[in-house]
Amino acid sequence: MRPLETLALFDREMREHARPDGPGVRVERAGPVVRQTGGADDWNGVVWTAPGLSPAAARAAITAQIEHYTALGLGEFEWKRYAHDDPASLGELLTAAGFGAEPPETLLVAPVADLATDVRLPEGVRLRTVTDAAGADLMVRAHESAFGTDGSRLRHQVLARLAGDPGTFVALVALADGEPVSSARMELHPGTGFAGLWGGGTVERWRGRGVYRALVAHRAALAAERGYRYLQADATDRSAPILRRLGFSALSTVTPYVYRTTP
């Protein structure tokens, strides 16, 4: 894999020409940015910033996006700021405008052909493909136990994708004696070479036993079957070392900047 060429391809296919990540969501070019807008339970935010953007133009774009999302009363939206985005001061400009920076993540990409696809689960653990509300509830239980955060938005998004566009979405839950211990998703983007890995949170007592690796391998096999060239993940400090060992390479870092439009 050629990192610079792959990053340019990612920027073009997955950011500048982003597709909506669910039904009822729209993606649009708004001057020098590309943004996604949906309902209160959807992901809302800026996914791409035009190269060469000046600080003055960035300030104007930031103001315009605050006005756009505030007028919709969505509560909050996110600006995904990649390390290679212009201007270099974009993070400072977002902070000055009232955005709060979340922990940075690493943009990791791997050629699907280079990844292991044999699924090796710990004894007593099995994978279940999520196809209905009962499966979504199991995913939410695993998510809440692993991350300690509310999973109601996740439930909404999973059910919306299963109902509206199931062919571009894969949801999985790992079960141990019937109890959910991990969950993961894969976003498929027809017309691009990329499939995105999301989730993968594992409850504490099951960490370090290969569940996360098995979920990656299962999704890699599915991506290969469907003809995707790359797997991509925005990885936390916890998952990035595992993905690197599996063959992923770091192309950039991304920092989510969150603006809350209501107190």
Short mmCIF file of C-alpha atoms in Angstrom, two decimals, residues 13 82-83 98 146 172 247:
data_model
loop_
_atom_site.label_atom_id
_atom_site.label_comp_id
_atom_site.label_asym_id
_atom_site.label_seq_id
_atom_site.Cartn_x
_atom_site.Cartn_y
_atom_site.Cartn_z
CA GLU A 13 -13.97 8.88 -2.05
CA TYR A 82 -7.90 15.47 10.10
CA ALA A 83 -4.26 16.30 10.82
CA GLY A 98 -16.91 27.13 20.97
CA ALA A 146 -17.86 -1.94 27.10
CA LEU A 172 -22.47 -8.29 14.75
CA GLY A 247 -1.72 -5.25 9.31
#
